[in-house]
Coordinates of C-alpha atoms and ligand atoms in Angstrom, one line a residue:
X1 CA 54.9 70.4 -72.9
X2 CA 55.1 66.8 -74.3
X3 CA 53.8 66.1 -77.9
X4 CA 53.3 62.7 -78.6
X5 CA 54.1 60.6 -81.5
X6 CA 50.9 61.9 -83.4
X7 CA 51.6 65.3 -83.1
X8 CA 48.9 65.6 -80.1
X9 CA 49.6 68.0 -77.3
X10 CA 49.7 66.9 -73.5
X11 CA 50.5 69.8 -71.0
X12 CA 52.1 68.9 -67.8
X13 CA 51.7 71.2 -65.3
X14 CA 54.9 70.7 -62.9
X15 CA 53.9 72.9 -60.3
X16 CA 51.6 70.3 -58.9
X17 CA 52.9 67.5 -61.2
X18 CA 49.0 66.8 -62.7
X19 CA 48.2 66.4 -66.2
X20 CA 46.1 69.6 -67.0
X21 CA 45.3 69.5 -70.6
X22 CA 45.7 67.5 -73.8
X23 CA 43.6 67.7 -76.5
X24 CA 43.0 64.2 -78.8
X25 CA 41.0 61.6 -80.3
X26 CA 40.7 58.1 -79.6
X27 CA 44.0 57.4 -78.6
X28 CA 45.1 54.2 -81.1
X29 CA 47.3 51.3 -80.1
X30 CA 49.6 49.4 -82.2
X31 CA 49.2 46.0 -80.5
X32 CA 46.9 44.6 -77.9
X33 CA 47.1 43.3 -74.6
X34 CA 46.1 40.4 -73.2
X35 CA 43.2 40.8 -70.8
X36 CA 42.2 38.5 -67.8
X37 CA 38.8 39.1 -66.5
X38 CA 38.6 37.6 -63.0
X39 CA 35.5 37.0 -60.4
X40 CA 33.1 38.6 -57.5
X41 CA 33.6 42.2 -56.8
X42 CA 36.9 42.8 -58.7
X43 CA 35.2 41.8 -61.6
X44 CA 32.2 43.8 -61.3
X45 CA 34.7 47.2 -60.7
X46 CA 36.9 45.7 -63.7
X47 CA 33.9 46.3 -66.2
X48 CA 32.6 49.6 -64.1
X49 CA 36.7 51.1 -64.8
X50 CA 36.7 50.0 -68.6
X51 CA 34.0 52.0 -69.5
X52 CA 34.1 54.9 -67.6
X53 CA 38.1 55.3 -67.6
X54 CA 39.4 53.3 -70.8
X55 CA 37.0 52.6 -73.1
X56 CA 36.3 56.6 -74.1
X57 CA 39.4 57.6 -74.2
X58 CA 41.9 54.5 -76.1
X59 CA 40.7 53.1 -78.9
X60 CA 41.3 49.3 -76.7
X61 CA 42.6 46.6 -78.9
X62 CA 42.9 43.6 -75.9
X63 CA 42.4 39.7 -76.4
X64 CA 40.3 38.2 -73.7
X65 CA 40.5 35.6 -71.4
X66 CA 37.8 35.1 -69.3
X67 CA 39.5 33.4 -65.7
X68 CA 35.9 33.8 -64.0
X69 CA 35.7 30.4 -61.9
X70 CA 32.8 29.0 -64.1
X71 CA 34.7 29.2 -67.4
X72 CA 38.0 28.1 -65.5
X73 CA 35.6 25.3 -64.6
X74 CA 34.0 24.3 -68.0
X75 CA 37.3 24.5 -69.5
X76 CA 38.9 22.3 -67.1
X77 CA 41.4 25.3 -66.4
X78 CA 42.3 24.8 -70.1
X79 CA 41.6 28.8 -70.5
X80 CA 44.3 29.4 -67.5
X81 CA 47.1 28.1 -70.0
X82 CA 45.8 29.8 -72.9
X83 CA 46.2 33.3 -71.1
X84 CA 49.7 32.4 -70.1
X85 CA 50.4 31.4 -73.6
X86 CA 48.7 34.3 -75.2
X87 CA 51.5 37.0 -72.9
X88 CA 54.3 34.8 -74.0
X89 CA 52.9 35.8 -77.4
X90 CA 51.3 39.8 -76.4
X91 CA 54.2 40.2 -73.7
X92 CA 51.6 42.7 -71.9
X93 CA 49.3 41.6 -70.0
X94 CA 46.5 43.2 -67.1
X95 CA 44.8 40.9 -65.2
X96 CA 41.7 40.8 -62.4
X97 CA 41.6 39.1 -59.3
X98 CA 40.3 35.2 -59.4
X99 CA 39.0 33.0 -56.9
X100 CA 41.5 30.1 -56.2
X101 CA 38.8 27.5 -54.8
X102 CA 38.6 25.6 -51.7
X103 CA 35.6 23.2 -50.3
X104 CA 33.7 26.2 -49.8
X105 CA 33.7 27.5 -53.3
X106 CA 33.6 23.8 -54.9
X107 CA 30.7 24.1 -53.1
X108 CA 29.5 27.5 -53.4
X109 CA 29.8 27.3 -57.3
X110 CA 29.0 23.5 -58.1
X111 CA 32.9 23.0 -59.0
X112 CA 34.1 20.1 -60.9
X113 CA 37.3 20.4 -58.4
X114 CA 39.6 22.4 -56.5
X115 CA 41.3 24.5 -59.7
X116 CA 44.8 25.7 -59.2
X117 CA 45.7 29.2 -58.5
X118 CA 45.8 30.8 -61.6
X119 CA 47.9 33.1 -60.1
X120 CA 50.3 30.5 -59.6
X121 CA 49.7 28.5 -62.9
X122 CA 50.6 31.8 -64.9
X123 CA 53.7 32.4 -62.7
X124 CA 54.9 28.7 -63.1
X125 CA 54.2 28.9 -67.4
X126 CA 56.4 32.6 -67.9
X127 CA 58.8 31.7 -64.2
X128 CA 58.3 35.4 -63.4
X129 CA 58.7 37.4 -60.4
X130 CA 56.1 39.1 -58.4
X131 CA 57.3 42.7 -57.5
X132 CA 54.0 44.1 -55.4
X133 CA 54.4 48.3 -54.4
X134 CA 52.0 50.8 -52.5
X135 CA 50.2 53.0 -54.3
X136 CA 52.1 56.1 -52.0
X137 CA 49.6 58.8 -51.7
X138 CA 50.6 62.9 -49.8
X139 CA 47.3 62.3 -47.7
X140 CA 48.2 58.8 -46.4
X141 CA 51.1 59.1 -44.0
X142 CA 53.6 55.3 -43.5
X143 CA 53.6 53.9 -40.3
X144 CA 57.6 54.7 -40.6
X145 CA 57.7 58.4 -40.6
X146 CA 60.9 58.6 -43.2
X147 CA 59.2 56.5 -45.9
X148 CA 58.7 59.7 -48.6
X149 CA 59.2 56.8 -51.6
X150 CA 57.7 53.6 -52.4
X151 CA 59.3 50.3 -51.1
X152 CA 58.8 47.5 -54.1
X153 CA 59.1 44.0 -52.7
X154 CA 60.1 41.6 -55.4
X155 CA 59.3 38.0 -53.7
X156 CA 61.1 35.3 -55.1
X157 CA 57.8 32.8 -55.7
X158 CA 59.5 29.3 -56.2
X159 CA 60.7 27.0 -53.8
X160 CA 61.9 27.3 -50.5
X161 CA 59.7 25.7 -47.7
X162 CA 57.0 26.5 -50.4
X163 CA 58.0 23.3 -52.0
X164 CA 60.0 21.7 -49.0
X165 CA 59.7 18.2 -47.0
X166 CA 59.1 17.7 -43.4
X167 CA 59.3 14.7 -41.2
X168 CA 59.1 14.4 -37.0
X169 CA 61.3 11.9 -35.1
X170 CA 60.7 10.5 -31.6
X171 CA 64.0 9.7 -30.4
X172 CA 67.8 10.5 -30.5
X173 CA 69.5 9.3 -33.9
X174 CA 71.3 11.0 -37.2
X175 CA 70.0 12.0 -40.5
X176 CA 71.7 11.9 -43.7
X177 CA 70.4 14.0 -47.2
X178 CA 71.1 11.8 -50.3
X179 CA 71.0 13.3 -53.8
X180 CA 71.1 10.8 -56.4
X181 CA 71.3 13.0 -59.9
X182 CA 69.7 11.5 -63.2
X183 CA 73.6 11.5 -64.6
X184 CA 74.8 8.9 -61.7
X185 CA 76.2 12.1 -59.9
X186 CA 75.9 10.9 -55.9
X187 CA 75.7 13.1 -52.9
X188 CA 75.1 13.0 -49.6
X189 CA 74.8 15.9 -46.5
X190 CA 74.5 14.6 -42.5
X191 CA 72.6 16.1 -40.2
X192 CA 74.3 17.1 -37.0
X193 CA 73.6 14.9 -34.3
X194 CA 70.0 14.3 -33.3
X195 CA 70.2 14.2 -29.4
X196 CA 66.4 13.3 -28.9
X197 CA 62.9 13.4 -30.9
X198 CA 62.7 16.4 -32.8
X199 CA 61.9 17.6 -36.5
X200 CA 63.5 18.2 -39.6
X201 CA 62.9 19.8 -43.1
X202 CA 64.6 19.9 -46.0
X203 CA 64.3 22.6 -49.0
X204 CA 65.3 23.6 -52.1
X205 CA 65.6 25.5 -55.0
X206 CA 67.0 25.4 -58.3
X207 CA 69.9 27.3 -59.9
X208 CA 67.2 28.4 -63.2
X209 CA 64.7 29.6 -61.2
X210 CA 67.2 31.7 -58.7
X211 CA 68.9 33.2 -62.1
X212 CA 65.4 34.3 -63.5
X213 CA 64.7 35.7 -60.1
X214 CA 68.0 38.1 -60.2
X215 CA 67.2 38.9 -64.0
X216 CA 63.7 39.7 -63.5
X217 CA 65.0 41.5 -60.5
X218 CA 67.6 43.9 -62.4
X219 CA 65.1 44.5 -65.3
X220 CA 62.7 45.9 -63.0
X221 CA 64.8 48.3 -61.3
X222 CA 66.5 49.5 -64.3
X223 CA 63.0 49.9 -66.1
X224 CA 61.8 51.9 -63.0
X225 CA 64.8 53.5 -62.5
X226 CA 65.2 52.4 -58.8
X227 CA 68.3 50.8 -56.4
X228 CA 68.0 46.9 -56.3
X229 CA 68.8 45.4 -52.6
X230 CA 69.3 41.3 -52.5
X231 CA 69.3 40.5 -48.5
X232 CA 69.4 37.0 -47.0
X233 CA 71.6 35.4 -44.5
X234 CA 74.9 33.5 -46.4
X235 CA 76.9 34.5 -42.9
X236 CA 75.2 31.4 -41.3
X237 CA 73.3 30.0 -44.3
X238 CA 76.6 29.0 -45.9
X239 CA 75.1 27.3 -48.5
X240 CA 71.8 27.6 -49.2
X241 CA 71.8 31.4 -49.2
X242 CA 75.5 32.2 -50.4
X243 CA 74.2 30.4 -53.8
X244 CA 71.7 33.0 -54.4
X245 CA 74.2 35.7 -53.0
X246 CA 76.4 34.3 -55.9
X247 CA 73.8 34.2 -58.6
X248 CA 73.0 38.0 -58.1
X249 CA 76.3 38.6 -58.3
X250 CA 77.2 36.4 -61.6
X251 CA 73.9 38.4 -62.8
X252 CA 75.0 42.1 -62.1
X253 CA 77.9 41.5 -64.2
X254 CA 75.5 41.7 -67.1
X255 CA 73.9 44.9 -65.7
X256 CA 76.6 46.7 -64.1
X257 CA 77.1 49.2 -67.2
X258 CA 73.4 49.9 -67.6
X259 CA 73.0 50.3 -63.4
X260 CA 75.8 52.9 -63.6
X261 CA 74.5 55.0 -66.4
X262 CA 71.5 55.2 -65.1
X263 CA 72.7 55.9 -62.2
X264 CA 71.1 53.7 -59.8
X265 CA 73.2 51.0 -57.6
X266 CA 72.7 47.3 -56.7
X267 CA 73.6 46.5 -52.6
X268 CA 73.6 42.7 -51.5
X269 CA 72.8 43.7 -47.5
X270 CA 72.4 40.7 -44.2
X271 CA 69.0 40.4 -44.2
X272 CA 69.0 41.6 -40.7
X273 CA 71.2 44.4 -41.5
X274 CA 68.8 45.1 -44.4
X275 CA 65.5 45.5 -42.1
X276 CA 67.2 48.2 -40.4
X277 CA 68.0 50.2 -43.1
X278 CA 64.3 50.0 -44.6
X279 CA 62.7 51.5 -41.7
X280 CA 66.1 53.8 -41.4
X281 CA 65.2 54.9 -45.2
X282 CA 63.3 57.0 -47.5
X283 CA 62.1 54.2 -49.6
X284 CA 62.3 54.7 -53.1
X285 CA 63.9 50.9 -53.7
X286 CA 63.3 47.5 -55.0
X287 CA 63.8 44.7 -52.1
X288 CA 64.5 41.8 -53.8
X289 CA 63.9 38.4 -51.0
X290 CA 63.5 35.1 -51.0
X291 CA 60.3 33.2 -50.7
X292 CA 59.5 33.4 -47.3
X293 CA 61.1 36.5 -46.3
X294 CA 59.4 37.8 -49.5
X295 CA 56.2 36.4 -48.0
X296 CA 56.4 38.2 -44.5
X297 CA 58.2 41.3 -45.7
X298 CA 55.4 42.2 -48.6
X299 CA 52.8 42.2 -46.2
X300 CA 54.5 44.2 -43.5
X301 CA 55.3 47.0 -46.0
X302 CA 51.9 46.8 -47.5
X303 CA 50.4 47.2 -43.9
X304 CA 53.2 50.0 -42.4
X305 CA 52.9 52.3 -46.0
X306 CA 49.4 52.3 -46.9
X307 CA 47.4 50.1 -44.1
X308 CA 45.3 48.3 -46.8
X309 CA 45.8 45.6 -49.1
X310 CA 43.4 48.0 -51.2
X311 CA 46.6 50.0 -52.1
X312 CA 48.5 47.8 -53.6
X313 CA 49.7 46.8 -57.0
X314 CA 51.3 43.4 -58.2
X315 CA 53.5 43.5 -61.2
X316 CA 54.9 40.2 -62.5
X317 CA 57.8 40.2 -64.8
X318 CA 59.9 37.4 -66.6
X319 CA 63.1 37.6 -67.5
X320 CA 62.5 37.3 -70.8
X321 CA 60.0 40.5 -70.4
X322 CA 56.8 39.5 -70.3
X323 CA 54.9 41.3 -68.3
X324 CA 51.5 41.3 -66.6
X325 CA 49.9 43.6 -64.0
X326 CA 47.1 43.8 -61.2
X327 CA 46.1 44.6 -58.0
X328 CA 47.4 42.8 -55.1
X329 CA 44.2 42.4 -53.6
X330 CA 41.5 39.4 -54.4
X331 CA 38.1 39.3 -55.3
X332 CA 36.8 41.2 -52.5
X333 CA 34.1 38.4 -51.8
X334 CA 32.5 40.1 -49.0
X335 CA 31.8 43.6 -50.4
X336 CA 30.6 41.1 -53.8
X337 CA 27.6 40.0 -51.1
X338 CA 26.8 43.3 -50.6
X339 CA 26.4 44.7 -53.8
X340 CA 24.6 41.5 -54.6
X341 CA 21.5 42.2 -52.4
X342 CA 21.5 45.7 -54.3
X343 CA 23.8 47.9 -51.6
X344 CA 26.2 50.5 -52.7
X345 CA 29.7 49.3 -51.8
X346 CA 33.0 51.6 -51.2
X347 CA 35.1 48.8 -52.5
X348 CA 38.8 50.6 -54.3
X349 CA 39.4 50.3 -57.1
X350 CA 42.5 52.5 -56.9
X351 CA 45.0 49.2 -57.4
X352 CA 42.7 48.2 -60.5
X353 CA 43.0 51.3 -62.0
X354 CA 46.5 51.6 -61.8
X355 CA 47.3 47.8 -63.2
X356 CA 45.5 48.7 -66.4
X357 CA 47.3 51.9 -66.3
X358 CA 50.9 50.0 -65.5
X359 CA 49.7 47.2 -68.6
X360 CA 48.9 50.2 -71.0
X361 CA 52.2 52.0 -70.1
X362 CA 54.5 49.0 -70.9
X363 CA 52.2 48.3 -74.2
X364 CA 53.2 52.2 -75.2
X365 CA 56.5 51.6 -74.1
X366 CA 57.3 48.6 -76.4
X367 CA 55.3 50.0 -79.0
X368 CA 56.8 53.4 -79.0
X369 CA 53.4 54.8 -78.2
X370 CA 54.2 58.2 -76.3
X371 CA 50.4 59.0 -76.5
X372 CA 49.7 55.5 -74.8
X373 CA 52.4 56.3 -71.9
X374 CA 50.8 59.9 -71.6
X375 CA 47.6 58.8 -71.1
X376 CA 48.2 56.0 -68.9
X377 CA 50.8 58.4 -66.6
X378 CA 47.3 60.5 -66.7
X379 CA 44.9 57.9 -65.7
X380 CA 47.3 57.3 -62.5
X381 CA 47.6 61.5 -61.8
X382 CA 44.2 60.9 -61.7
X383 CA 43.7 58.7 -59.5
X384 CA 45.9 60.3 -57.0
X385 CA 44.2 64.1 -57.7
X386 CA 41.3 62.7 -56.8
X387 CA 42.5 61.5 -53.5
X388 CA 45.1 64.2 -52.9
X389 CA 43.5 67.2 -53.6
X390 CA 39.6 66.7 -54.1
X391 CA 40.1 64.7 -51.0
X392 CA 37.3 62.1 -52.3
X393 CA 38.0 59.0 -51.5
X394 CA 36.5 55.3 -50.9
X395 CA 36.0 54.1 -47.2
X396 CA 39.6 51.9 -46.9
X397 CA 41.2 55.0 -47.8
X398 CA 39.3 57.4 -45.3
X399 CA 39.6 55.1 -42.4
X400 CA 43.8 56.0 -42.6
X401 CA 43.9 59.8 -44.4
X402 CA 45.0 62.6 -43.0
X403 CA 42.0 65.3 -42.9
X404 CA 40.4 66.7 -44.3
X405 CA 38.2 64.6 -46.4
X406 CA 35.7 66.2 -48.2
X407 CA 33.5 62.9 -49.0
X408 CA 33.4 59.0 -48.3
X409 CA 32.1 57.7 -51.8
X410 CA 30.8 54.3 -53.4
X411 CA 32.6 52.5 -55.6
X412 CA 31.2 54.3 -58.7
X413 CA 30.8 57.8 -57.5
X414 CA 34.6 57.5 -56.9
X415 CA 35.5 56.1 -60.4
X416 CA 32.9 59.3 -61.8
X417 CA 35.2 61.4 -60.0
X418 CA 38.5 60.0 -61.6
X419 CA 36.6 60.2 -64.5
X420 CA 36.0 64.0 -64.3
X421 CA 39.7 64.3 -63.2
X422 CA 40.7 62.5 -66.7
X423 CA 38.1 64.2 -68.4
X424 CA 40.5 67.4 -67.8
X425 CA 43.6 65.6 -69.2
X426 CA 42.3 64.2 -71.9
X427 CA 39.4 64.6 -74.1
X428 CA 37.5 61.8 -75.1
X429 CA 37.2 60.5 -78.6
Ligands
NAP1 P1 40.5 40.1 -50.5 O1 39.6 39.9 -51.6 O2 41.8 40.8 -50.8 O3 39.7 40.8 -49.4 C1 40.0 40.8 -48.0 C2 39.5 42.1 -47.3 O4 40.4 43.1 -47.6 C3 38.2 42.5 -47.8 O5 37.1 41.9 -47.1 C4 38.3 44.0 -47.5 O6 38.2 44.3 -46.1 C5 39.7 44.3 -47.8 N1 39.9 44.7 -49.2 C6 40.5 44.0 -50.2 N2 40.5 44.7 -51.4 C7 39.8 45.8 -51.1 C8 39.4 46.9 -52.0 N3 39.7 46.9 -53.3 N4 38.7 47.9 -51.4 C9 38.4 47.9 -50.1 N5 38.7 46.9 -49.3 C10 39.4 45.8 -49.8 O7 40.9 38.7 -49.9 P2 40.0 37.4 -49.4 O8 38.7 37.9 -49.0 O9 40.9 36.7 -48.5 O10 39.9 36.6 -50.8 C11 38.7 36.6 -51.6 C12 39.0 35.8 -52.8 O11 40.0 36.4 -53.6 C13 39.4 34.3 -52.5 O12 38.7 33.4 -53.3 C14 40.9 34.3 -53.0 O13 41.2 33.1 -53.5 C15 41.0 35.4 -54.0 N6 42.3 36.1 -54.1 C16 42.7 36.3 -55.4 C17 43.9 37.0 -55.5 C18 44.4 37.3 -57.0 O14 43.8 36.9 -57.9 N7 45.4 38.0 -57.1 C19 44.6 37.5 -54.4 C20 44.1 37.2 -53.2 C21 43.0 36.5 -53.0 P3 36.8 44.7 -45.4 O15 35.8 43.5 -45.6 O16 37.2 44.8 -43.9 O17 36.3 45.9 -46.0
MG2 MG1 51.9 36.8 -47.2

């Protein structure tokens, strides 16, 4: 039995590792989190979730940003930068997904412009790294038979060919790289020789950006308590990769202590080596890559653990631990048509539920709130009871579980039956 701060009981039963019982009030927080309301479906299930699965049971102290396209629009994306400040200020934030427009939404919602990402915008203002997991349920079985564990891929989101330069040439020739630096520094790279029309690109990346990477990188895994794995190529990239090689290295230093008392281990692994071993494993790590292979690799997990973008969260952390969290999928525009002409959806809002649970965790956690952290370990054991062992689930999830499944449900029927499931945990105030 846990007893939180206030002297409230929570009973854990550890046979089946649910929450079965606590008995409290309106669970109070110290400080409040910085909530991002978002746009289509996501949005609809973000308000649907609050009430049914936050709102009764934590007494919610949030400050809100609304990121719905129309106000981004009317604000000339001026709120974007305000939510960004506010978790430099909150540190903890949860946020829904947002339309990042193109011709067809300019279109679609009268737009002023094409508005950044504000994905991208918030990443750029706290220079955090996006660590994105599967949501690992008993009923859902990998694609890789040996995955028992989680695989968190932390993408390194700056840089790269992201940000790169690329030019065609239509006949033999050379190519020289010159770096002129602000301080009169002068540098210059050739290009081997150019034996007929081709095309070349040239990247970068910048040593701040790679250190923040490796911090954010080692926070994570010490927070979570998980191995770290760097993997890239410095056998052949002798340059470009051994740099970030080195700054993980240089990095570790600072966490080496901490790594070994908690008893976890950082590996720098060939990237090709490093594929291996991940399908070779049991999961249970943090994959830390570079932008590209970030890119490809965060997909391929998402699609060989759970086989839906439905299941997956998105945690982004800064070095200097701020910390917002949401679900990896967007708005869900299609399912937002549906439920617009008045059908019942089956959108998930598993990956939802669990980034307000992740936010409210860390808020406990820096506030020293062990009712918060009970509550929001609950609302996840929720989540998965109701998938695991009721065997209710929404229609992405049906299409890859294991039977038996004892019923396909709406969006809302599904988030009652969490509800019930919490309702057992905790009571409401
Ligand atoms: P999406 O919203 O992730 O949806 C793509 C498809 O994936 C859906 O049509 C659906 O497949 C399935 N899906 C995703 N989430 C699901 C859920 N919770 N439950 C069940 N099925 C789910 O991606 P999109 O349609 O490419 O993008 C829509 C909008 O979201 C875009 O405007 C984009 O800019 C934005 N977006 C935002 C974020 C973010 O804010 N983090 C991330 C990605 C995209 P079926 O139709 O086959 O059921
Ligand atoms: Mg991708």
């Amino acid at each position: 039995m846990d007893v939180g701060s206030s002297g409230r009981r929570v009973y854990l039963n550890l046979k089946c590792g649910y929450f079965s019982r606590a008995s409290m009030k309106k669970i109070e927080m110290q400080n409040p989190l910085v909530e991002i309301d978002g746009d289509e479906m996501a949005r609809v299930m973000w308000r649907w979730v609050k009430e049914k699965l936050i709102l009764p049971y934590v007494d919610l102290r949030t400050e809100y940003y609304d990121l719905g396209i129309k106000r981004r629009d009317e604000t000339n994306d001026r709120v974007t930068l305000e939510a960004a400040n506010a978790i430099k200020r909150l540190k903890v934030a949860v946020k829904c997904a947002t339309i990042t427009p193109n011709v067809d939404r300019v279109r679609e919602y009268g737009l002023a412009k094409e508005w950044p990402s504000p994905n991208a915008t918030i990443r750029k203002a706290l220079d955090g790294t996006i660590f994105r997991s599967p949501i690992s349920l008993a009923n859902v079985v990998p694609a890789v038979r040996f995955w028992k564990k989680p695989i968190v891929v932390a993408r390194h989101a700056f840089g790269d060919i992201y940000d790169g330069v690329g030019m065609t040439f239509n006949g033999a020739g050379s190519g020289v790289f010159k770096f002129r630096g602000v301080n009169g520094e002068e540098k210059s790279v050739s290009l081997p020789n150019l034996g007929g029309a081709g095309v070349v690109e040239i990247k970068y990346n910048l040593e701040r950006s790679i250190e923040n990477f490796a911090e954010s990188s080692f926070e994570y895994a010490l927070n979570e308590g998980l191995n770290l794995w760097f993997s890239a190529k410095d056998t052949i990239s002798k340059v470009y990769d051994a740099k970030f090689k080195q700054v993980f290295e240089q990095v570790y230093e600072k966490y080496e202590q901490r790594f070994k008392q908690r008893e976890i281990s950082y590996n720098y692994y060939l990237i090709d080596d490093a594929m291996a071993r991940a399908v070779r494993s049991e999961g249970g790590f943090v994959w830390a890559c570079k932008n590209y292979e970030g890119d490809m690799l965060s997909d391929m997990v998402s699609a060989a653990y759970v086989g839906s973008i439905a299941l997956m969260t998105s945690e982004l952390l800064s070095p200097e631990g701020y910390y917002e969290a949401e679900a990896a999928h967007g708005t869900v525009q299609k399912h937002y048509y549906q439920y617009l002409k008045g059908n019942k959806v089956s959108t998930d809002p598993a990956a939802l539920i669990f980034a307000w649970a992740r936010a409210l965790r860390k808020r406990g956690q820096l506030d020293s709130s062990a009712d918060l952290v009970s509550f929001a370990r609950g609302l996840e054991a929720s989540v998965r009871k109701t998938i695991e062992v009721d065997r209710l689930m929404t229609k992405d999830v049906a299409t890859v579980s294991e039977p038996p499944i004892n019923a396909v449900l709406d969006t809302q029927a599904f988030i009652t039956a969490v509800a019930k499931n919490l309702d057992h945990t905790f009571e409401k105030g």
